[in-house]
């Protein structure tokens, strides 16, 4: 089946056309600066690459049209007509408590996704615009929504409830939702495959470490706890997000510096994390370079990151009563051997023993723990698009 995967943001849109039978990526790319001017990028094996070429995109409709035009282009395309697209899978950030799995999109589903907008005001409205643009251009093609939050809906109440007055949960839906669910689900299943054991028998800790980072405890194939919370601001320190924080700091800093809550949240989301501590960069490559040149704040930021992830691993091993394997994925997890080593070292007491040579890899599936390590440590590149395409194919 040929599935078009769409990840729509407010001014950008990522796309991939996948063949779910072979799991091949037929074409992929990006529409940027939608609503501003418009830049279009397209890559397909054996075809000419289009690299950020000016393409007017006043709305998402023109962006989707540009994608379809490129896919069916007689010279450079990969399909002969739009009818070859069997289904479209849409990434949707927030499914609230309504969606615990992917769903085929109809009017009722659209209304329910819109009801989740207040929970993710920056993301869900953009996702909905992407869906509507596709529906307008492909009215007869089935569409599926795949939610970032859905995998975590199996968390027990003891893990998702905040210690706030209970009516804020009951009336206002304030609870831990968790994010990166599609990625955690994908790598957990791959881990079970790599270990040759049924996922239902495993205790896994999945570390999705990228620009945004989250750690998830996966017991018997189900998410039982995760480090992000009501929003993606919680958990480990990230590229520019603070992660967990004493809420009392907000009032103190707002009073002292005359900030309103919007300015304060901008600091917590965009100016904090390893960027804020180091004053250098949110990119781990820049931080390693700076730390290597003696920059103490860059070194501190890197140490805070590995320490933060390590603490969550310890917590989730306790929450699950043990752990069979720890998984590293996403930009930092897949590429940064130093971070993986820093996170996993010191965990020998719980049966984690790294193999420094095996850990010296990037970007492909590998067991990076020592042969005699009781807890296996795995590097698994994430593939959210494939997961979305497979869910979509299964549902249509
Ligand atoms: P996002 O959360 O935006 O999807 P990614 O998972 O793509 O992010 O991760 C991006 C981050 O991965 C970059 O900011 C950078 O810190 C890190 N990264 C990418 N390549 C490397 C590398 N070779 N070494 C260390 N870190 C890397």
Coordinates of N, CA, C and O in Angstrom, one line a residue, residues 9-81:
X9 N 2.9 21.6 10.5 CA 3.1 22.6 11.5 C 2.4 23.9 11.0 O 1.8 23.9 10.0
X10 N 2.6 24.9 11.8 CA 1.8 26.2 11.5 C 2.4 26.8 10.2 O 1.6 27.3 9.4
X11 N 3.7 26.7 10.0 CA 4.2 27.3 8.7 C 5.1 26.3 7.9 O 5.7 26.7 7.0
X12 N 5.1 25.1 8.4 CA 5.8 24.1 7.6 C 5.1 22.8 7.5 O 4.1 22.6 8.2
X13 N 5.5 21.9 6.6 CA 4.8 20.6 6.4 C 5.8 19.6 5.9 O 6.4 19.8 4.9
X14 N 6.0 18.5 6.7 CA 6.9 17.5 6.3 C 6.1 16.4 5.6 O 5.0 16.1 6.1
X15 N 6.6 15.8 4.6 CA 5.9 14.7 4.0 C 6.8 13.5 3.6 O 8.0 13.7 3.4
X16 N 6.2 12.4 3.5 CA 6.9 11.2 3.0 C 5.9 10.3 2.3 O 4.8 10.1 2.8
X17 N 6.2 9.8 1.2 CA 5.4 8.7 0.5 C 6.1 7.4 0.7 O 7.3 7.2 0.4
X18 N 5.4 6.5 1.4 CA 6.0 5.2 1.7 C 5.2 4.0 1.1 O 4.0 4.1 1.0
X19 N 6.0 3.0 0.8 CA 5.3 1.7 0.4 C 5.3 0.8 1.6 O 6.4 0.4 2.1
X20 N 4.2 0.6 2.2 CA 4.1 -0.1 3.5 C 4.5 -1.6 3.3 O 4.8 -2.3 4.3
X21 N 4.4 -2.1 2.1 CA 4.7 -3.6 1.9 C 6.2 -3.8 1.9 O 6.7 -4.7 2.6
X22 N 6.9 -2.9 1.3 CA 8.4 -3.0 1.2 C 9.1 -2.1 2.3 O 10.2 -2.3 2.6
X23 N 8.3 -1.2 2.9 CA 8.8 -0.2 3.9 C 9.8 0.8 3.2 O 10.5 1.4 3.9
X24 N 9.7 0.8 1.9 CA 10.6 1.8 1.2 C 10.0 3.2 1.3 O 8.8 3.4 1.2
X25 N 10.9 4.2 1.4 CA 10.5 5.6 1.3 C 10.6 5.9 -0.2 O 11.7 5.9 -0.8
X26 N 9.5 6.2 -0.9 CA 9.5 6.5 -2.3 C 9.9 8.0 -2.6 O 10.6 8.2 -3.6
X27 N 9.5 8.8 -1.7 CA 9.8 10.3 -1.8 C 9.6 10.9 -0.5 O 8.7 10.5 0.3
X28 N 10.3 12.0 -0.2 CA 10.1 12.8 1.0 C 10.5 14.2 0.8 O 11.3 14.5 -0.1
X29 N 10.1 15.1 1.7 CA 10.5 16.5 1.6 C 9.8 17.3 2.6 O 9.2 16.9 3.6
X30 N 9.8 18.6 2.3 CA 9.4 19.6 3.2 C 8.9 20.9 2.5 O 9.4 21.3 1.5
X31 N 7.8 21.4 3.0 CA 7.3 22.7 2.6 C 7.5 23.7 3.8 O 7.1 23.4 4.9
X32 N 8.2 24.8 3.5 CA 8.5 25.7 4.5 C 8.0 27.1 4.2 O 7.7 27.4 3.1
X33 N 7.9 27.9 5.2 CA 7.5 29.3 5.1 C 6.1 29.4 4.4 O 5.8 30.3 3.6
X34 N 5.2 28.5 4.8 CA 3.8 28.6 4.3 C 3.2 29.8 4.9 O 3.3 30.1 6.1
X35 N 2.4 30.6 4.1 CA 1.8 31.8 4.6 C 2.7 33.0 4.6 O 2.3 34.1 4.8
X36 N 4.0 32.7 4.3 CA 5.0 33.8 4.2 C 5.3 34.0 2.7 O 4.9 34.9 2.0
X37 N 6.2 33.1 2.2 CA 6.4 33.0 0.7 C 6.3 31.6 0.2 O 5.5 31.3 -0.6
X38 N 7.1 30.7 0.8 CA 7.0 29.3 0.4 C 8.3 28.8 -0.2 O 8.8 29.3 -1.2
X39 N 8.8 27.7 0.4 CA 10.0 27.0 -0.2 C 9.6 25.5 -0.2 O 9.1 25.0 0.8
X40 N 10.0 24.9 -1.3 CA 9.6 23.5 -1.5 C 10.9 22.6 -1.7 O 11.8 22.9 -2.5
X41 N 10.9 21.5 -0.9 CA 12.0 20.5 -1.0 C 11.5 19.2 -1.3 O 10.5 18.8 -0.7
X42 N 12.1 18.4 -2.2 CA 11.7 17.1 -2.6 C 12.8 16.2 -2.9 O 13.8 16.6 -3.6
X43 N 12.8 15.0 -2.3 CA 13.9 14.1 -2.6 C 13.3 12.7 -2.9 O 12.4 12.2 -2.1
X44 N 13.7 12.1 -4.0 CA 13.3 10.7 -4.3 C 14.5 10.0 -4.8 O 15.2 10.6 -5.6
X45 N 14.7 8.7 -4.4 CA 15.9 8.0 -4.9 C 15.9 7.9 -6.4 O 14.9 7.6 -7.1
X46 N 17.1 8.3 -7.0 CA 17.2 8.2 -8.5 C 16.6 9.4 -9.2 O 16.6 9.4 -10.5
X47 N 16.0 10.3 -8.5 CA 15.4 11.5 -9.2 C 16.1 12.8 -8.8 O 16.9 12.8 -7.8
X48 N 15.8 13.8 -9.5 CA 16.5 15.1 -9.3 C 15.9 15.7 -8.0 O 14.7 15.7 -7.8
X49 N 16.8 16.2 -7.1 CA 16.4 16.8 -5.9 C 15.9 18.2 -6.1 O 16.6 19.0 -6.9
X50 N 14.8 18.6 -5.4 CA 14.4 20.0 -5.4 C 14.8 20.5 -4.0 O 14.3 20.0 -3.0
X51 N 15.6 21.5 -4.0 CA 16.1 22.0 -2.7 C 15.7 23.4 -2.3 O 16.2 24.4 -2.9
X52 N 14.7 23.5 -1.5 CA 14.2 24.8 -1.0 C 14.0 25.8 -2.1 O 14.4 26.9 -2.1
X53 N 13.2 25.3 -3.1 CA 13.0 26.2 -4.3 C 11.7 27.1 -4.0 O 10.7 26.6 -3.5
X54 N 11.8 28.4 -4.4 CA 10.7 29.3 -4.1 C 9.4 28.8 -4.8 O 9.4 28.5 -6.0
X55 N 8.4 28.6 -4.0 CA 7.1 28.1 -4.5 C 6.0 28.8 -3.7 O 5.9 28.6 -2.5
X56 N 5.2 29.6 -4.4 CA 4.2 30.3 -3.6 C 3.3 29.4 -2.8 O 2.7 28.5 -3.3
X57 N 3.2 29.7 -1.5 CA 2.3 28.9 -0.6 C 1.6 29.8 0.4 O 1.9 29.9 1.5
X58 N 0.6 30.5 -0.1 CA -0.2 31.4 0.8 C -0.9 30.6 1.9 O -1.1 31.1 3.0
X59 N -1.3 29.3 1.6 CA -1.9 28.5 2.6 C -1.4 27.0 2.5 O -0.6 26.7 1.6
X60 N -1.8 26.2 3.4 CA -1.4 24.8 3.3 C -1.9 24.1 2.1 O -1.3 23.1 1.6
X61 N -3.0 24.6 1.5 CA -3.5 23.9 0.3 C -2.5 24.0 -0.8 O -2.3 23.0 -1.5
X62 N -1.8 25.1 -1.0 CA -0.8 25.2 -2.1 C 0.4 24.3 -1.8 O 1.0 23.8 -2.7
X63 N 0.7 24.2 -0.5 CA 1.8 23.3 -0.1 C 1.5 21.9 -0.5 O 2.3 21.2 -1.1
X64 N 0.3 21.4 -0.1 CA -0.1 20.0 -0.4 C -0.2 19.8 -2.0 O 0.3 18.8 -2.5
X65 N -0.7 20.9 -2.6 CA -0.7 20.8 -4.1 C 0.7 20.6 -4.7 O 0.9 19.9 -5.6
X66 N 1.7 21.4 -4.1 CA 3.0 21.3 -4.6 C 3.6 19.9 -4.4 O 4.3 19.3 -5.2
X67 N 3.2 19.3 -3.2 CA 3.7 17.9 -2.9 C 3.1 16.9 -4.0 O 3.8 16.1 -4.6
X68 N 1.8 17.1 -4.2 CA 1.1 16.1 -5.2 C 1.7 16.4 -6.6 O 2.0 15.4 -7.3
X69 N 1.9 17.6 -7.0 CA 2.5 17.9 -8.3 C 3.8 17.2 -8.5 O 4.1 16.6 -9.5
X70 N 4.7 17.3 -7.4 CA 6.0 16.7 -7.5 C 5.9 15.2 -7.6 O 6.6 14.5 -8.3
X71 N 5.0 14.6 -6.8 CA 4.9 13.1 -6.8 C 4.4 12.6 -8.1 O 4.9 11.5 -8.5
X72 N 3.6 13.3 -8.8 CA 3.1 12.8 -10.1 C 3.8 13.4 -11.3 O 3.4 13.2 -12.5
X73 N 4.8 14.2 -11.1 CA 5.5 14.8 -12.2 C 6.1 13.7 -13.1 O 6.7 12.8 -12.7
X74 N 5.8 13.9 -14.5 CA 6.2 12.8 -15.4 C 7.7 12.5 -15.4 O 8.1 11.3 -15.5
X75 N 8.5 13.5 -15.2 CA 9.9 13.3 -15.3 C 10.5 12.9 -13.9 O 11.3 11.9 -13.8
X76 N 10.1 13.6 -12.9 CA 10.8 13.5 -11.6 C 9.9 12.8 -10.5 O 10.4 12.6 -9.4
X77 N 8.7 12.5 -10.9 CA 7.8 11.9 -9.9 C 8.0 10.4 -9.6 O 8.8 9.8 -10.2
X78 N 7.2 9.9 -8.7 CA 7.3 8.4 -8.3 C 6.0 7.7 -8.5 O 6.0 6.4 -8.4
X79 N 4.9 8.4 -8.8 CA 3.7 7.7 -9.1 C 3.1 8.4 -10.4 O 3.4 9.5 -10.7
X80 N 2.2 7.6 -11.0 CA 1.7 8.2 -12.3 C 0.4 9.0 -12.1 O 0.1 9.9 -12.9
X81 N -0.3 8.7 -11.0 CA -1.5 9.6 -10.7 C -1.8 9.6 -9.2 O -1.3 8.7 -8.5

